[in-house]
Each structure stands twice: as C-alpha cells, then as structure tokens.
mmCIF file of C-alpha atoms and ligand atoms in Angstrom:
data_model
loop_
_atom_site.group_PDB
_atom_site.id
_atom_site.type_symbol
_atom_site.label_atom_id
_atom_site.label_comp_id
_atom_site.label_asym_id
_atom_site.label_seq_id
_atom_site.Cartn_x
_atom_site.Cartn_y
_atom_site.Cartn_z
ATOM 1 C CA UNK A 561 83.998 97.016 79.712
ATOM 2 C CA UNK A 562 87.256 96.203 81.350
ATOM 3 C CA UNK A 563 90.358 98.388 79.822
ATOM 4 C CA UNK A 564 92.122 95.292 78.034
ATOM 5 C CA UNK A 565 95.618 96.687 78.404
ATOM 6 C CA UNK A 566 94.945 96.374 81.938
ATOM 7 C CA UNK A 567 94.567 92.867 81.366
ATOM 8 C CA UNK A 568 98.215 92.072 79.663
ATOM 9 C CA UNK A 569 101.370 90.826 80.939
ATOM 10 C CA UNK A 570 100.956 89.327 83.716
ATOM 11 C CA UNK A 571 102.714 85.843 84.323
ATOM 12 C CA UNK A 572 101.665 84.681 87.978
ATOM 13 C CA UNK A 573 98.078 85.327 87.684
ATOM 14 C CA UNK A 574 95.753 83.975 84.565
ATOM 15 C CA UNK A 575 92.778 86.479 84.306
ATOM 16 C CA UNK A 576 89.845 86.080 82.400
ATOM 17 C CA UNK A 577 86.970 88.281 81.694
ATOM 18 C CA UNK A 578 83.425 87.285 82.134
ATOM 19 C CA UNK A 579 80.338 89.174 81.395
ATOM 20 C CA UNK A 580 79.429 92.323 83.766
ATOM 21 C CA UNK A 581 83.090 93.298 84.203
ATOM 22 C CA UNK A 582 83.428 90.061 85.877
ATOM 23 C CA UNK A 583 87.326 88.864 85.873
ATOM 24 C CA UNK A 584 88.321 85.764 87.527
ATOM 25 C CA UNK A 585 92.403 85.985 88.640
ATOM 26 C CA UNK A 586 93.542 82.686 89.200
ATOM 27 C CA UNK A 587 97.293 82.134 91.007
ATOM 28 C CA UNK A 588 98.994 80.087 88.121
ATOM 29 C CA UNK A 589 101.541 78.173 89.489
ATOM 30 C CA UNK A 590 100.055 74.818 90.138
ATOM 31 C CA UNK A 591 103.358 72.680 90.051
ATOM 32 C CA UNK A 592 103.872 74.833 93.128
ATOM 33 C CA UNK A 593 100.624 74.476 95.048
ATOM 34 C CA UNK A 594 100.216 77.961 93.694
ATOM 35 C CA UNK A 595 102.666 79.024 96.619
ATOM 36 C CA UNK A 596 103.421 82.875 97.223
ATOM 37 C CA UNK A 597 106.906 84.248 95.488
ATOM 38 C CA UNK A 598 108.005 87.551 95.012
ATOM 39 C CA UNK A 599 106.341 87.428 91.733
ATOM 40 C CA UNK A 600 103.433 86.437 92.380
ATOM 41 C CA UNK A 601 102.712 88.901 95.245
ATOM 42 C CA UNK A 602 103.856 91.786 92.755
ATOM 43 C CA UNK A 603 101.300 90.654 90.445
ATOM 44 C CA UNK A 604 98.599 91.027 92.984
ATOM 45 C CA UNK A 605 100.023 94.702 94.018
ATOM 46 C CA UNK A 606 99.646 95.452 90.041
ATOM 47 C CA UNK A 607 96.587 93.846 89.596
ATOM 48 C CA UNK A 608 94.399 95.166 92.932
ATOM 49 C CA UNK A 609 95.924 98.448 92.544
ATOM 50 C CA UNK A 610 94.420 98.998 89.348
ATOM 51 C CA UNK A 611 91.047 97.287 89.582
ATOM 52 C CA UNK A 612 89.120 100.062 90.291
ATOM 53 C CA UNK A 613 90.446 102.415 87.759
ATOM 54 C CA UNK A 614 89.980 99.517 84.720
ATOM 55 C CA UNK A 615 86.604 99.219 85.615
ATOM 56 C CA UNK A 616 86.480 95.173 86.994
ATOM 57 C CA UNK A 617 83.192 95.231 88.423
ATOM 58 C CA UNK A 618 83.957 91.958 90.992
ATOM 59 C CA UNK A 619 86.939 89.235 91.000
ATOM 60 C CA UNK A 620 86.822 85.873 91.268
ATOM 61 C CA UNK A 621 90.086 85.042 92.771
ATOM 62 C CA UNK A 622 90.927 81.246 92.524
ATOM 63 C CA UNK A 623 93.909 78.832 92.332
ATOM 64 C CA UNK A 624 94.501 76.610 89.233
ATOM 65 C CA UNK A 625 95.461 72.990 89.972
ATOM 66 C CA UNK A 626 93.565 71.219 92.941
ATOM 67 C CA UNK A 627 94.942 73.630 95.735
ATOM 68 C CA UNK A 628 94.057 77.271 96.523
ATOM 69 C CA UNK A 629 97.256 78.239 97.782
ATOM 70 C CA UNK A 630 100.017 76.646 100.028
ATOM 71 C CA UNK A 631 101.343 79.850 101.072
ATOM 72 C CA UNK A 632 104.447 81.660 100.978
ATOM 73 C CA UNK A 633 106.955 79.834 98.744
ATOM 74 C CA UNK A 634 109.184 78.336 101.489
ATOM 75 C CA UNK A 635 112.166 77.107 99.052
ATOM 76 C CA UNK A 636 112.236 80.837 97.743
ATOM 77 C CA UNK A 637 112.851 81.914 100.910
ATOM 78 C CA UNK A 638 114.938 79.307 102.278
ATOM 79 C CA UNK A 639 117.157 79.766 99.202
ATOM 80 C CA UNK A 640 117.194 83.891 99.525
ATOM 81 C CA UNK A 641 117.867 83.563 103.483
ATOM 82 C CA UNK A 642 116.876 86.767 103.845
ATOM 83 C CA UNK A 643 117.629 89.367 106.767
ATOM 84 C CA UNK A 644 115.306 90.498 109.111
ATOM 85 C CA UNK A 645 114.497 93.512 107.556
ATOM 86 C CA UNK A 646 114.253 91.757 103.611
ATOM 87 C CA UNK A 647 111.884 89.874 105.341
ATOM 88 C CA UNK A 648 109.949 92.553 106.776
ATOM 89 C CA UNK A 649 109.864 94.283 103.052
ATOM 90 C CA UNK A 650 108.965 91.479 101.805
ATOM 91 C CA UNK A 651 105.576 91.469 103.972
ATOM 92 C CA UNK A 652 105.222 94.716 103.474
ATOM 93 C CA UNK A 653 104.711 94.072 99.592
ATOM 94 C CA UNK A 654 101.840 91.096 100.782
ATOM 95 C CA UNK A 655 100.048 93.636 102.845
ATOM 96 C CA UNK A 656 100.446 96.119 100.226
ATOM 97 C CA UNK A 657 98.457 93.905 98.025
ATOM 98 C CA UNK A 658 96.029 92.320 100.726
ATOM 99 C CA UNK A 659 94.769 95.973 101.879
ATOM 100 C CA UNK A 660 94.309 96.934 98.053
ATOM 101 C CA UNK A 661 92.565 93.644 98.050
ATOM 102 C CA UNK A 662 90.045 94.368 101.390
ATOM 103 C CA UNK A 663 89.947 98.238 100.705
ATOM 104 C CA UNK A 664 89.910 98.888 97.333
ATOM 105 C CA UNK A 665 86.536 98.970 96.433
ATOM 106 C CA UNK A 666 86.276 95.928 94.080
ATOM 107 C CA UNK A 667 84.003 92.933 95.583
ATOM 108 C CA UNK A 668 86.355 90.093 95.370
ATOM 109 C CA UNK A 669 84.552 86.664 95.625
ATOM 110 C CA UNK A 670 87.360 83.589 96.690
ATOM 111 C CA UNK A 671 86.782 80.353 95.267
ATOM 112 C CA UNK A 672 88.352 78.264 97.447
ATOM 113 C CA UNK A 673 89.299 74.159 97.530
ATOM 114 C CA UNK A 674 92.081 72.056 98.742
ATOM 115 C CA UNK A 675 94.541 73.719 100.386
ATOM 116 C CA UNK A 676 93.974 77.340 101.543
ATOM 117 C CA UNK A 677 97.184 77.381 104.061
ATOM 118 C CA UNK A 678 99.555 79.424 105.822
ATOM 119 C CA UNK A 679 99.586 82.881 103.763
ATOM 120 C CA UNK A 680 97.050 81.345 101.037
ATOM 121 C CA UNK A 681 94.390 81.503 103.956
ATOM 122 C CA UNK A 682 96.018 85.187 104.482
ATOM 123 C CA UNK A 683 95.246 85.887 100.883
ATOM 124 C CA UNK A 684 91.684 84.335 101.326
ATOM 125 C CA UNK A 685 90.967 86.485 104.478
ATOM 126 C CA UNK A 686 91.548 89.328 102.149
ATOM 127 C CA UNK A 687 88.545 88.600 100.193
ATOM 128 C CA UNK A 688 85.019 90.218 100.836
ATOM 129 C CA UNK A 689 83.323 86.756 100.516
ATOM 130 C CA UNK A 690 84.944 83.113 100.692
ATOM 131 C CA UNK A 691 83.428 80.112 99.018
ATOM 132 C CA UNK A 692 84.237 76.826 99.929
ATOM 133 C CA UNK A 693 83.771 73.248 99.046
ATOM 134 C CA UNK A 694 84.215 69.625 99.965
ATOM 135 C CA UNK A 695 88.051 69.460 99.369
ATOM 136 C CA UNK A 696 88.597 72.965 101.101
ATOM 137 C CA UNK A 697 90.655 72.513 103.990
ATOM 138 C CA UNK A 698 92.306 75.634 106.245
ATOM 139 C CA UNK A 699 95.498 75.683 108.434
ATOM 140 C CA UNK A 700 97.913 77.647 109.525
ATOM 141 C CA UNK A 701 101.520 75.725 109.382
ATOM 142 C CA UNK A 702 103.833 78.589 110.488
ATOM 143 C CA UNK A 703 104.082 76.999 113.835
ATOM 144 C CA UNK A 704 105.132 73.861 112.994
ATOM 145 C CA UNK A 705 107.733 75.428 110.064
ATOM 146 C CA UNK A 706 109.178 77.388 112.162
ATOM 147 C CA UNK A 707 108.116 80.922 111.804
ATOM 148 C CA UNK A 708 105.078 83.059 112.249
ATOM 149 C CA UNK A 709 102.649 84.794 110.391
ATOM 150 C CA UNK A 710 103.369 87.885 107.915
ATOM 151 C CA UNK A 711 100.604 88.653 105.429
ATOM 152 C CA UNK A 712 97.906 89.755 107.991
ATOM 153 C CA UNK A 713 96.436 86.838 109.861
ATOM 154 C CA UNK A 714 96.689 88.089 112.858
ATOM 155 C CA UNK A 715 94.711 90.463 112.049
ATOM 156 C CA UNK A 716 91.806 89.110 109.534
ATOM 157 C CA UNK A 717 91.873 85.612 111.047
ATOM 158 C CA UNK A 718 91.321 86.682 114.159
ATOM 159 C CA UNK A 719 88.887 88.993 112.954
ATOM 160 C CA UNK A 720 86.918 85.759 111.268
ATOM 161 C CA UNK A 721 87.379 83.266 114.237
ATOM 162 C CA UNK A 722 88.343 84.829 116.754
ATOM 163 C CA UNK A 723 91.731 85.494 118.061
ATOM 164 C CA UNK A 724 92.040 82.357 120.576
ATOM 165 C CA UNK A 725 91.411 80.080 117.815
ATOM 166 C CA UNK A 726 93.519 81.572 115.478
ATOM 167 C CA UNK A 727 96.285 81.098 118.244
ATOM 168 C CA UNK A 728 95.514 77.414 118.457
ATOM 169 C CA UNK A 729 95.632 77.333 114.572
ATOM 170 C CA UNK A 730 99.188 78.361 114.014
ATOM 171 C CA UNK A 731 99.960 76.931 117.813
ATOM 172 C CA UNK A 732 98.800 73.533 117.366
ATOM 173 C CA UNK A 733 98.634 73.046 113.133
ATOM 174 C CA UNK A 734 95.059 72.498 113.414
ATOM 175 C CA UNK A 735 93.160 71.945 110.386
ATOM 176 C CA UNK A 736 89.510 73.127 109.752
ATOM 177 C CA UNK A 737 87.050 71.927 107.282
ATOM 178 C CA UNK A 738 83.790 71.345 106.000
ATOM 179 C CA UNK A 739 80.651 72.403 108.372
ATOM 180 C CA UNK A 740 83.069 73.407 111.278
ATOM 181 C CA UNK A 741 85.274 75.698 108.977
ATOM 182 C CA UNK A 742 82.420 77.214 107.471
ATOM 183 C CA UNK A 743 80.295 77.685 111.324
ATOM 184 C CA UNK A 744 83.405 79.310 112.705
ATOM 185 C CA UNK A 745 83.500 81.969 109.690
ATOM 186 C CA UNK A 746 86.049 80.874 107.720
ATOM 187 C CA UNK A 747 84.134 80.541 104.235
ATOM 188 C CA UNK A 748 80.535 82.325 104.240
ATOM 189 C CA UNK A 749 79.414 79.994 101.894
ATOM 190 C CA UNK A 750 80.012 75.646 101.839
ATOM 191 C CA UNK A 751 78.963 74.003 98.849
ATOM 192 C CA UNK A 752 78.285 70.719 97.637
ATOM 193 C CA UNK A 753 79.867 70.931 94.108
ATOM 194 C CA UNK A 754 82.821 72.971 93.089
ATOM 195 C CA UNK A 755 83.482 76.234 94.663
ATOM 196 C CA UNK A 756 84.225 77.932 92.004
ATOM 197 C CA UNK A 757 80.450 77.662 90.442
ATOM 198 C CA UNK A 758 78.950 79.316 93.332
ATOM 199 C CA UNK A 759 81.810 81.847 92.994
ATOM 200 C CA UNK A 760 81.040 82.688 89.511
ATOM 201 C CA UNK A 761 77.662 83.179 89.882
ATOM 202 C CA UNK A 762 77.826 85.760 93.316
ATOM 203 C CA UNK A 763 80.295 87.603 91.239
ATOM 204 C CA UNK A 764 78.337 87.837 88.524
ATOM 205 C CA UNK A 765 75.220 88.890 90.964
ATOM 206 C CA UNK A 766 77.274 91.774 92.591
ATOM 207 C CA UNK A 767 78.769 92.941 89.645
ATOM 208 C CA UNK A 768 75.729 94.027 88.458
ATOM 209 C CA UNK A 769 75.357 96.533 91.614
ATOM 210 C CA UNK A 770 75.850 100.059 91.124
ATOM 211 C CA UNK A 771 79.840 100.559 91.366
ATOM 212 C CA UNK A 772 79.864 103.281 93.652
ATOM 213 C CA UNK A 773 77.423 101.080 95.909
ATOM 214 C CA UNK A 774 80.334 98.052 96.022
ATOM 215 C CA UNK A 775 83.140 100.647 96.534
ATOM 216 C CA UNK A 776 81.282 101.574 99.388
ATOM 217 C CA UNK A 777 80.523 97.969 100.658
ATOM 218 C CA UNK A 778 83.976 96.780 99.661
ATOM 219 C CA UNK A 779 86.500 99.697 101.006
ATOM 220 C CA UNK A 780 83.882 101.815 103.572
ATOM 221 C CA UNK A 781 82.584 98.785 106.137
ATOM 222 C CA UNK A 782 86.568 97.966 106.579
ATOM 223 C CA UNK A 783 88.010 101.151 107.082
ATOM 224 C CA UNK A 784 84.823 102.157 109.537
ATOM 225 C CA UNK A 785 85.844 98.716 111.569
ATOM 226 C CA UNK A 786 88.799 100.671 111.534
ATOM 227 C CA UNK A 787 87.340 103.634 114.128
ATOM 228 C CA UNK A 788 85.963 103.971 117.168
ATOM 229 C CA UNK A 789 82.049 104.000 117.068
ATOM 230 C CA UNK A 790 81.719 107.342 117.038
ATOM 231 C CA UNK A 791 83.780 108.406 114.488
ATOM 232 C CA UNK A 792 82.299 104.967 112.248
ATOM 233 C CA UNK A 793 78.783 106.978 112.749
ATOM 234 C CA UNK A 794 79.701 110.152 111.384
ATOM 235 C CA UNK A 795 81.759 108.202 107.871
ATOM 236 C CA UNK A 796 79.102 106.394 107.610
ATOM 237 C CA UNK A 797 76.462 109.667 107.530
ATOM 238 C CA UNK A 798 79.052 110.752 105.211
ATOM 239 C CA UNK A 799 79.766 107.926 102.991
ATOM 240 C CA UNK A 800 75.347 107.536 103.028
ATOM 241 C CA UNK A 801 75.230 110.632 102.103
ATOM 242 C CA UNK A 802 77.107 110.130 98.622
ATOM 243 C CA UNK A 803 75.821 106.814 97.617
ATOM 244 C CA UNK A 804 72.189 107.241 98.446
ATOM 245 C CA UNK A 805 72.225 109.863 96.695
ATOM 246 C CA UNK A 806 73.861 108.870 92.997
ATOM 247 C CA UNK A 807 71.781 110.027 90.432
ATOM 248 C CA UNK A 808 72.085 106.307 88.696
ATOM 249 C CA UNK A 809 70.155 104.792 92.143
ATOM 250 C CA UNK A 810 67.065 107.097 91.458
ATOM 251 C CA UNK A 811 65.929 104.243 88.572
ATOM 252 C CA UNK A 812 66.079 101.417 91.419
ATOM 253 C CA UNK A 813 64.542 103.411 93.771
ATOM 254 C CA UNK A 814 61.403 104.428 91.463
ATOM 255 C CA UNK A 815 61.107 101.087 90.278
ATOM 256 C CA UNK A 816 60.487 100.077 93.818
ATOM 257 C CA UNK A 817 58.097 103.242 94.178
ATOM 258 C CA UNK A 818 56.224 101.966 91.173
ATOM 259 C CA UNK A 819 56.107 98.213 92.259
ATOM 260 C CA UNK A 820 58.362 96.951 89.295
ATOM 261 C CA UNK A 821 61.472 96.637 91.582
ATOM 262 C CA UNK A 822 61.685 92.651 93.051
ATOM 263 C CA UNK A 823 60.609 92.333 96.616
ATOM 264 C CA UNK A 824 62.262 90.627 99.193
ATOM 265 C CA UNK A 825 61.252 87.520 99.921
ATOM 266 C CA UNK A 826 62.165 84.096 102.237
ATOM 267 C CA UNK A 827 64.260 81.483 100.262
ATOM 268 C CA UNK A 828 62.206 78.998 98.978
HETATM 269 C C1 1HE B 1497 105.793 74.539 97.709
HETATM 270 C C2 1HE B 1497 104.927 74.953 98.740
HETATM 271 C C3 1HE B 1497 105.279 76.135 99.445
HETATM 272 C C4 1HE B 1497 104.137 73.154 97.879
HETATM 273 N N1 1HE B 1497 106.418 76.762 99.090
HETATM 274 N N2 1HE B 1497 106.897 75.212 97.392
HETATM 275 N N3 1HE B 1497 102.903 76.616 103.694
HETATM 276 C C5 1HE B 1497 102.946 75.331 104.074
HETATM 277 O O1 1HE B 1497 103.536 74.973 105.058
HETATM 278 C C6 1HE B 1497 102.259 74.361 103.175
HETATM 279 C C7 1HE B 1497 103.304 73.584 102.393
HETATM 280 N N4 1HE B 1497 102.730 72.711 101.384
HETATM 281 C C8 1HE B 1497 102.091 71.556 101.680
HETATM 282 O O2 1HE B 1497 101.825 71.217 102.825
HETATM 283 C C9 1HE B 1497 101.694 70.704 100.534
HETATM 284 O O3 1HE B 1497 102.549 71.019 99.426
HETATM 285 C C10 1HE B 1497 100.232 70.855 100.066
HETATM 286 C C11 1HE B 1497 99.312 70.256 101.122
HETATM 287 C C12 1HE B 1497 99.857 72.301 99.803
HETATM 288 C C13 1HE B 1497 100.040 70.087 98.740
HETATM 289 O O4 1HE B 1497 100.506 68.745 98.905
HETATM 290 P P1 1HE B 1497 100.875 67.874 97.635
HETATM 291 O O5 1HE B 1497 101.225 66.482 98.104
HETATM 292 O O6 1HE B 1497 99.803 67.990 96.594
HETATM 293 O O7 1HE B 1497 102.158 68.575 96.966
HETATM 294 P P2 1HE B 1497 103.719 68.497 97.383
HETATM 295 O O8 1HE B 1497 104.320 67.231 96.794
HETATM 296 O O9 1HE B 1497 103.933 68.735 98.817
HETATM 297 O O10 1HE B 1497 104.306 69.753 96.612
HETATM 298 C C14 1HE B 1497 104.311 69.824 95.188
HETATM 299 C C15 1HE B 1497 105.325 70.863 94.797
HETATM 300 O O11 1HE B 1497 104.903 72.138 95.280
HETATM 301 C C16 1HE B 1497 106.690 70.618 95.417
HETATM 302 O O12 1HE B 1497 107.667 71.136 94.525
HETATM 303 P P3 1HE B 1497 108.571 70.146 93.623
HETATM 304 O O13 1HE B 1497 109.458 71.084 92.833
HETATM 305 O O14 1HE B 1497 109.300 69.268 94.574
HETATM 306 O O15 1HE B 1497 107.609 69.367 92.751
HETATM 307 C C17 1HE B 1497 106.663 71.478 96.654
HETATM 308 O O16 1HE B 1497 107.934 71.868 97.094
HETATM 309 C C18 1HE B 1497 105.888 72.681 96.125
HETATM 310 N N5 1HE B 1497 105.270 73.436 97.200
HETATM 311 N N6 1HE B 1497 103.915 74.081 98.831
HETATM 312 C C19 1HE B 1497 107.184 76.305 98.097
HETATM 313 N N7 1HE B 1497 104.524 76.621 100.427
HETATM 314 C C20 1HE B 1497 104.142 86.040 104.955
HETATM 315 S S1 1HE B 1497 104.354 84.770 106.075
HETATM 316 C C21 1HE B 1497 103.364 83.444 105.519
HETATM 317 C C22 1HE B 1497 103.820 82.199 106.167
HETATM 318 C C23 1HE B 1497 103.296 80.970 105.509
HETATM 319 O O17 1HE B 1497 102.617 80.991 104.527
HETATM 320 S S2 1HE B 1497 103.773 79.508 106.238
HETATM 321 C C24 1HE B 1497 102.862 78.281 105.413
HETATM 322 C C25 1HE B 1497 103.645 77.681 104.295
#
C-alpha cells in the first residue's frame, strides 16, 4: 500500500494509484503542452525523491492532453531572463529529479504520444522503459530555438541513439517516429493502440517483482554503466550477493525447484 500522505498536494502532477502499488504521475498542464516550469520540475524532485520510501512499486509517467511534453516552458524563461548561473540552477533542479528518476530504484514505465520534445524527450530518457504509439513523435528543438540542451540529453540520448545522431537531432531539428524511432532505441516498445495501455499493463507486471529485485534493476545497472568494467564486476558480485539472497526469493526459487514456477517459453 502506497503511504497516501505521500500522495497529497501536488499541483503539476495528477497521480493515481492502481493496484500493486502501481501509481501513474501524469504532467497536468495540458493548455501548456505539459511544458517544464519551475513547478513542475519541483514536483518531480518531491515526487521521485520519495518513491521509494512510500512504497510505489512502478510509475507510469504520462502527459494529460494529446502531447507528452513540449519541454522546458520557453515563455517562463523568456519572461524570467535569467543569468547564466539561474540558468544553470535551474538545470540543476531537472537533473536533480531525472537522476532520482533513473537511479532511484522505482521502475518507471513512460507512456508516451504526441509530442515528446526538447526536455520532455529528456524527461522520457529518464525512464527505465518508454512506450510509444502512432502519434509519438521525438525531436530535439534547442537548435533551432536558440539554445542547447540542459536536462541530460547529452547524456541519455546519446546513450539511446547514439551520440552522432543525437547531434543531428538538436543540429538539424530532425524528427523521429514510428518504426524508425522505435529501431534506433528511442521507445522499447511501439504499439498499435494507445501507449498508455501497454504502459499500464508492464507496470502492473513489474510491480509485482520483488522490490529489492527492481531497486536493483532500476538504480544498480545505471550506476554500474557508471564504472569501468572492473569495478561494474565486483558491484555487481556485491549487489548479487544481496538480492539473490532475500529470504522473500526462496518461495520463487522452490516453486521453480518443485515445477510450479512458469517456464520460459517463445511468444506465441
Ligand atoms: C508552450 C510550450 C513550451 C507549447 N513552453 N509554452 N520545446 C519546443 O520547442 C516545443 C515547443 N512547442 C511546440 O512545438 C508545440 O507547442 C507542440 C508541437 C508541442 C504542440 O503544438 P500545438 O499546436 O498543439 O500547440 P501550440 O498552439 O503551439 O501551444 C499551445 C499552448 O502551449 C500555447 O500557449 P497559449 O497560452 O498561447 O495557448 C503555447 O505557448 C504553449 N506551449 N509548448 C511554453 N515548450 C533544460 S533545457 C531544455 C530545452 C528544451 O526543452 S528546448 C525545447 C522546447
């Protein structure tokens, strides 16, 4: 059971609770494209920072309206005209949020469609697994606006597609969808009806892991991309040695032993 308190006053993000822990956070600002302001950004700090703790078993992050996100909010920061160095606070705060997001132990499953642009395909690339669907299109505008990238896609974009087409992304405005988004890594998963169905239901399949397992998957396999091989070796011994190990995995394990457990098989 998610801690309900855990759940109140936020304003940004709408989040609902499924069954198995499941809560979907969806960016609420739809009149804006769902666009990235201060506020919002905060929210996802609060919110990813605290996952763990309250006991969400996975997320299902989504946007309301027909667009993901459109990215930062570009009249807030026109209108703030910041200096160099509010700017650089202000990405600060998204990468605050984006590595509680990748390393914080909570599988977070993205439903994506429409627009997932600029810093909402930031946010997306922060997200263990990325669903997409017919409308789902990716870009990265910056180039063409004006500026460059701040909330980490030089890092996890490059690390989905590669950093040469990440360059012609923001270089050129190129857009990517369908088939060709999801073949250069950009969505594991392209599917025929909404995005947010096939979301719900990989959510609801992981949150019924063993916790400890997904804080392993979801926080371990990024910070060992982290290190060289060597050192990613010995964490991972280490990190083996605790999961493998929880007394709640010895029921899975016998039921395999005993031939109850499901087997793998091919997909139909
Ligand atoms: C916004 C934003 C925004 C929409 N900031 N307000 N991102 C971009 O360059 C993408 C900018 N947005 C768009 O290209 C389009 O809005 C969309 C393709 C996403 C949607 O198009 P459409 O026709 O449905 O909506 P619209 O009419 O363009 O916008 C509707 C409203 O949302 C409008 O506000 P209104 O008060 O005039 O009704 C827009 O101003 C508002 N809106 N997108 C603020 N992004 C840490 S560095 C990260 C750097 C980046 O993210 S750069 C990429 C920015």
């Amino acid at each position: 059971m998610v801690d309900q308190a855990f759940l109140q006053g936020f304003e940004r993000l709408d989040l609902e609770e499924r069954d198995n822990g499941v809560v979907v956070v969806t960016l609420n600002r739809p009149e804006k494209r769902n666009a990235l302001d201060v506020l919002t950004v905060e929210e996802l700090v609060r919110f990813f920072s605290g996952a763990h703790q309250a006991k969400v078993g996975a997320v299902v992050l989504a946007g309301a309206g027909d667009h993901f996100c459109a990215g930062l909010d570009l009249v807030e920061h026109w209108k703030a005209d910041r200096s160099p160095a509010d700017f650089m606070h202000v990405c600060l705060r998204w990468h605050e949020a984006f590595n509680k997001m990748e390393y914080g132990g909570v599988p977070i499953i993205a439903a994506l469609k429409g627009a997932v642009v600029g810093g909402g395909l930031e946010l997306a690339s922060a997200a263990h697994v990325r669903v997409m669907d017919n409308t789902t299109y990716f870009a990265l505008p910056e180039g063409q606006r004006g500026i460059f990238t701040g909330g980490g896609a030089t890092i996890r974009v490059s690390d989905m597609i590669g950093k040469y087409r990440m360059i012609d992304m923001i270089l050129t405005g190129r857009v990517y969808q369908g088939q060709e988004a999801a073949d250069l890594g950009l969505a594991q998963y392209l599917v025929e009806g909404a995005s947010m169905d096939r979301a719900l239901e990989l959510a609801d399949k992981v949150a019924q892991n063993l916790p400890l397992t997904n804080f392993a998957i979801c926080s371990a396999i990024s910070h060992m991309n982290n290190m060289s091989g060597l050192d990613a070796a010995y964490a991972e011994a280490m990190v083996g040695g605790i999961v493998n190990t929880q007394p709640a995995a010895r029921a899975r394990l016998e039921a395999f032993a005993n031939k109850t457990a499901a087997r793998v098989r091919p997909n139909e």
